[in-house]
Short mmCIF file of C-alpha atoms and ligand atoms in Angstrom, two decimals:
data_model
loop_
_atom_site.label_atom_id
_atom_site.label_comp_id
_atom_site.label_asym_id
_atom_site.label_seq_id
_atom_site.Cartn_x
_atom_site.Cartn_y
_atom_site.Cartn_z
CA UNK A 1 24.88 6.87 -5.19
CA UNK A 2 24.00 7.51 -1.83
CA UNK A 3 20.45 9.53 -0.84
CA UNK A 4 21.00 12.85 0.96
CA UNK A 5 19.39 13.33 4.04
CA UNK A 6 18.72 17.47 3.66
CA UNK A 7 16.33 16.40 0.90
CA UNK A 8 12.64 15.12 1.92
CA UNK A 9 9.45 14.01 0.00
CA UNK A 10 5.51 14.07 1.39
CA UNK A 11 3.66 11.75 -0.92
CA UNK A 12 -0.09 11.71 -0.80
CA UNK A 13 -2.80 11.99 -3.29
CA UNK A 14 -3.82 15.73 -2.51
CA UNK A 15 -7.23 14.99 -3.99
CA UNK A 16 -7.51 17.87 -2.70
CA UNK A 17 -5.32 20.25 -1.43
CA UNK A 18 -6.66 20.99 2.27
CA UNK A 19 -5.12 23.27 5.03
CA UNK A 20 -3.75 20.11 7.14
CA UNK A 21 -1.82 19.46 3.78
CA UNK A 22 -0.60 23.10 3.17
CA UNK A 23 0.39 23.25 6.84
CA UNK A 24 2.34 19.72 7.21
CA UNK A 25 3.97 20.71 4.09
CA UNK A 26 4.98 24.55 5.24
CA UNK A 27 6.48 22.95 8.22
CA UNK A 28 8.24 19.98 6.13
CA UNK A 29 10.03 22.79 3.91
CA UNK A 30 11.51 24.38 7.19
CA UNK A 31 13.12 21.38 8.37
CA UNK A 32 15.01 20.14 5.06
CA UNK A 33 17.16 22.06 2.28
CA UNK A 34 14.90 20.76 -0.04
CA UNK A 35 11.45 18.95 -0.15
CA UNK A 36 9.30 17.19 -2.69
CA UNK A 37 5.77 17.44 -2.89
CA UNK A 38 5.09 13.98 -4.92
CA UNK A 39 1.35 13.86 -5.95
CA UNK A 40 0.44 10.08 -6.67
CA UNK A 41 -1.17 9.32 -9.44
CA UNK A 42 -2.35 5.73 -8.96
CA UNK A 43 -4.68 4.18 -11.92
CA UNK A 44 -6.15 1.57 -8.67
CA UNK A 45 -7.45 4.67 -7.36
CA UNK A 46 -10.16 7.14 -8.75
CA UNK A 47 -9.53 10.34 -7.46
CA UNK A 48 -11.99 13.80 -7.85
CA UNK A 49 -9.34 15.86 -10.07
CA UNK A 50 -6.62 14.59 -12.48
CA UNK A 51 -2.92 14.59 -11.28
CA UNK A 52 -2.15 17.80 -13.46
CA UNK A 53 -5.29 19.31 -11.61
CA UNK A 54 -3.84 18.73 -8.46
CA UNK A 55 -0.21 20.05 -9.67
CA UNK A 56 -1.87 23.48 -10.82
CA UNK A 57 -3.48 24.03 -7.67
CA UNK A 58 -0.88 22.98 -5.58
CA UNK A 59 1.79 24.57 -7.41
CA UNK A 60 -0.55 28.02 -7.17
CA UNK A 61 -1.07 27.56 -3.27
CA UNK A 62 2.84 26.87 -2.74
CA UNK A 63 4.27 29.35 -5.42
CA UNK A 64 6.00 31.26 -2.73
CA UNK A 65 8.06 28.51 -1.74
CA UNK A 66 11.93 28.29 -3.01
CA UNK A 67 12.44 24.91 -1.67
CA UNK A 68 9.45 23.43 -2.83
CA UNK A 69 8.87 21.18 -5.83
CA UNK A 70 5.55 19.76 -6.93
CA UNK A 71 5.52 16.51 -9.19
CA UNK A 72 3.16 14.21 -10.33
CA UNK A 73 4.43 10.27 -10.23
CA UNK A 74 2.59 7.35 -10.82
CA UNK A 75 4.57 4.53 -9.83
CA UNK A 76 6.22 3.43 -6.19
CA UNK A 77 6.87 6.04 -4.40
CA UNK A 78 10.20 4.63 -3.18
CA UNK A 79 11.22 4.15 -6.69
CA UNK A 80 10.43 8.51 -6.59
CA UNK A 81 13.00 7.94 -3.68
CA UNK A 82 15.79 6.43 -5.51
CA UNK A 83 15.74 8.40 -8.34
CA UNK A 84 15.55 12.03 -6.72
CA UNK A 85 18.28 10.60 -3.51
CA UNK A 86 15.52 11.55 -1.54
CA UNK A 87 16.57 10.43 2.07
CA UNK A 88 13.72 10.85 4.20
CA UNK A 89 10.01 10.64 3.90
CA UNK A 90 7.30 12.58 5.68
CA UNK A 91 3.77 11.47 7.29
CA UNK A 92 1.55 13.08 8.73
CA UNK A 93 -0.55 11.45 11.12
CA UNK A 94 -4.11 12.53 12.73
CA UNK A 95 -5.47 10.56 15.07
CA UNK A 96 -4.04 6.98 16.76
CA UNK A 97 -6.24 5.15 13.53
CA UNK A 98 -3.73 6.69 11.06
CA UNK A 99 -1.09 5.21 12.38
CA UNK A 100 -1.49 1.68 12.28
CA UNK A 101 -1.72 1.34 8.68
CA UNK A 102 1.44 4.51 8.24
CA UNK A 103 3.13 2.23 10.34
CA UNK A 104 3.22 -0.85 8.04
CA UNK A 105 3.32 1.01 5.40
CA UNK A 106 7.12 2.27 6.93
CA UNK A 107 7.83 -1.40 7.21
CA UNK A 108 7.29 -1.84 3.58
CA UNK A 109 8.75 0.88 2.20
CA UNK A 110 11.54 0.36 4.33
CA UNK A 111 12.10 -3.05 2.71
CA UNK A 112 11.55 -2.28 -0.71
CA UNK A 113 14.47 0.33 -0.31
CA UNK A 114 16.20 0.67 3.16
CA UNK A 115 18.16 3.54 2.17
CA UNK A 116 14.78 5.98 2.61
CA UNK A 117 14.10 6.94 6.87
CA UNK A 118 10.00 7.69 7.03
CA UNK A 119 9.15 10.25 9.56
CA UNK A 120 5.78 10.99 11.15
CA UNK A 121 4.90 14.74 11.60
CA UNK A 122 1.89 14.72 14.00
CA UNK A 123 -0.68 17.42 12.94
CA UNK A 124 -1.08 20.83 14.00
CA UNK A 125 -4.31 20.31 16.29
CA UNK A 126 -6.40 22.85 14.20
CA UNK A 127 -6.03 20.40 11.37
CA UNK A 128 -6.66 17.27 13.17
CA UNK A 129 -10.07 16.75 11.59
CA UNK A 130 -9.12 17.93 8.42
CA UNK A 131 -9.50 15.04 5.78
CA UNK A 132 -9.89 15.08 1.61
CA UNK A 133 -12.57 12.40 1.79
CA UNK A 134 -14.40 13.96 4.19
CA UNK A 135 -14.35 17.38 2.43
CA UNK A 136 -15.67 16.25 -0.59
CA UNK A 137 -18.34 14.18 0.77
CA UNK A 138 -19.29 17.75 2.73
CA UNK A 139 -18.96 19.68 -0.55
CA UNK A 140 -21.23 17.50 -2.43
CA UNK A 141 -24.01 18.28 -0.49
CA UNK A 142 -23.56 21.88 0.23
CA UNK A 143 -21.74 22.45 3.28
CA UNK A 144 -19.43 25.80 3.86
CA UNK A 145 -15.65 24.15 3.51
CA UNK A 146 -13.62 27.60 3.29
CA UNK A 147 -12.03 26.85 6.79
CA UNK A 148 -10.81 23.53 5.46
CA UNK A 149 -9.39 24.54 1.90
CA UNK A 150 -7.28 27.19 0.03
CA UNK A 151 -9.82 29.67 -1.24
CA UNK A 152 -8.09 28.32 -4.49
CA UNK A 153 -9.92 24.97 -4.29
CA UNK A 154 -12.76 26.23 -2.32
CA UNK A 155 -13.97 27.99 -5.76
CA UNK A 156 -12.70 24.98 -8.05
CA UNK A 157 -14.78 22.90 -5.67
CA UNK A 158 -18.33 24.86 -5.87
CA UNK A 159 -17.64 24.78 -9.83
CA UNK A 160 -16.81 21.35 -9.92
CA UNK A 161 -19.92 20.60 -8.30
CA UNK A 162 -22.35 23.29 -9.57
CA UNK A 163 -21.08 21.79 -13.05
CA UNK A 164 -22.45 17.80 -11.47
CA UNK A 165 -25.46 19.59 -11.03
CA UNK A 166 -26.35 20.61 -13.99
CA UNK A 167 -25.30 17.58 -15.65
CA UNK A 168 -27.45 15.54 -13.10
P1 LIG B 201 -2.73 9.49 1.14
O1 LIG B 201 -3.84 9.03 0.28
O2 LIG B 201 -1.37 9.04 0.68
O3 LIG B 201 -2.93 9.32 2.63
P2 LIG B 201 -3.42 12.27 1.50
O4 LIG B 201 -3.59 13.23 0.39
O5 LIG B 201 -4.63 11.88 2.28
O6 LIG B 201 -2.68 11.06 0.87
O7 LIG B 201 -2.34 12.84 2.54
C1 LIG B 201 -1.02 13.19 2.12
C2 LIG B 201 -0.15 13.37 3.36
O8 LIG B 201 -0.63 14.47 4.14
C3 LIG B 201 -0.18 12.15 4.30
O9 LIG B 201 1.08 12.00 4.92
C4 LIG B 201 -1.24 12.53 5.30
O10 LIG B 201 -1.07 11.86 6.53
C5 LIG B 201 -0.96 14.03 5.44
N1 LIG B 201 -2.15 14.75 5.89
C6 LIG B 201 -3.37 14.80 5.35
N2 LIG B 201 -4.20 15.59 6.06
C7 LIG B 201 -3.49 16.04 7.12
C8 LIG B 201 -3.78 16.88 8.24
N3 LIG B 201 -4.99 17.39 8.43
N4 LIG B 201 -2.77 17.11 9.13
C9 LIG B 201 -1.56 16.55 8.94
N5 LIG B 201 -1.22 15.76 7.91
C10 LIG B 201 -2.17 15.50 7.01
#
């Protein structure tokens, strides 16, 4: 069976949601009948909230979209590909360093299954510093990050931490 090129995918890990994410995804969903959100959930990788965290608040911050479907998938993500007929994925890219690795990364998932076309979606410049890592690095010691994330994760965040805290 043949993939169908109306229907798209963003994989990423989403760990977490930020407003560069919400906004490459908004703007993914207008170009395609139908898009997939696939949240990895990679055991090599240790991530800040579990893959059905991420879903929740993802799903919450996204509810209003019809074409829209989150998922959770631990495997590769052009095996996602094959089994959804998923035709095209999206990346976003940042700056010129993102692009390197996105680029081989194309070139291998392009091998593994030829029948998926990767796009890159270059970032809306408002996001361009906007970055998961960073985020959480920022949140951990204090800083404001309620430009950078949902108001959703904003307050997961804070209680996420304060909880550390007290721990500590
Ligand atoms: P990964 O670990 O797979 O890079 P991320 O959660 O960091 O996953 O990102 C998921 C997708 O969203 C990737 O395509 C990434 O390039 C894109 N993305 C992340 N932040 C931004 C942003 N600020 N602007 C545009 N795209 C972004």
């Amino acid at each position: 069976m043949s993939s169908n090129i109306r229907t798209a995918m963003l994989p990423g890990s989403f760990d977490p949601p930020t407003l560069g994410h919400v906004d490459i995804i908004e703007r993914s969903a207008r170009l395609y009948d139908r898009l997939y959100v696939v949240i990895a959930d990679n055991v090599n990788k240790s991530y800040l909230f579990t893959p059905e965290e991420r879903l929740a608040m993802l799903k919450e911050i996204l509810g209003g979209h019809g074409n829209i479907e989150v998922v959770t998938h631990s495997g590769l993500v052009v095996d996602f590909a094959r089994t959804h007929r998923v035709g095209v994925m999206i990346r976003g890219v940042r700056a010129l360093a993102d692009f390197g690795y996105e680029f081989e990364l194309a070139m291998t998932n392009k091998q593994l299954y030829p029948g998926l076309e990767v796009l890159f979606l270059p970032t809306s410049p408002k996001y361009f510093l906007l970055r998961s890592s960073a985020i959480k690095e920022m949140a951990a010691f204090g800083a404001d990050i309620t430009s950078m994330v949902p108001p959703l994760v904003a307050d997961i965040m804070k209680r996420r931490i304060r909880a550390h805290q007290k721990q500590a």
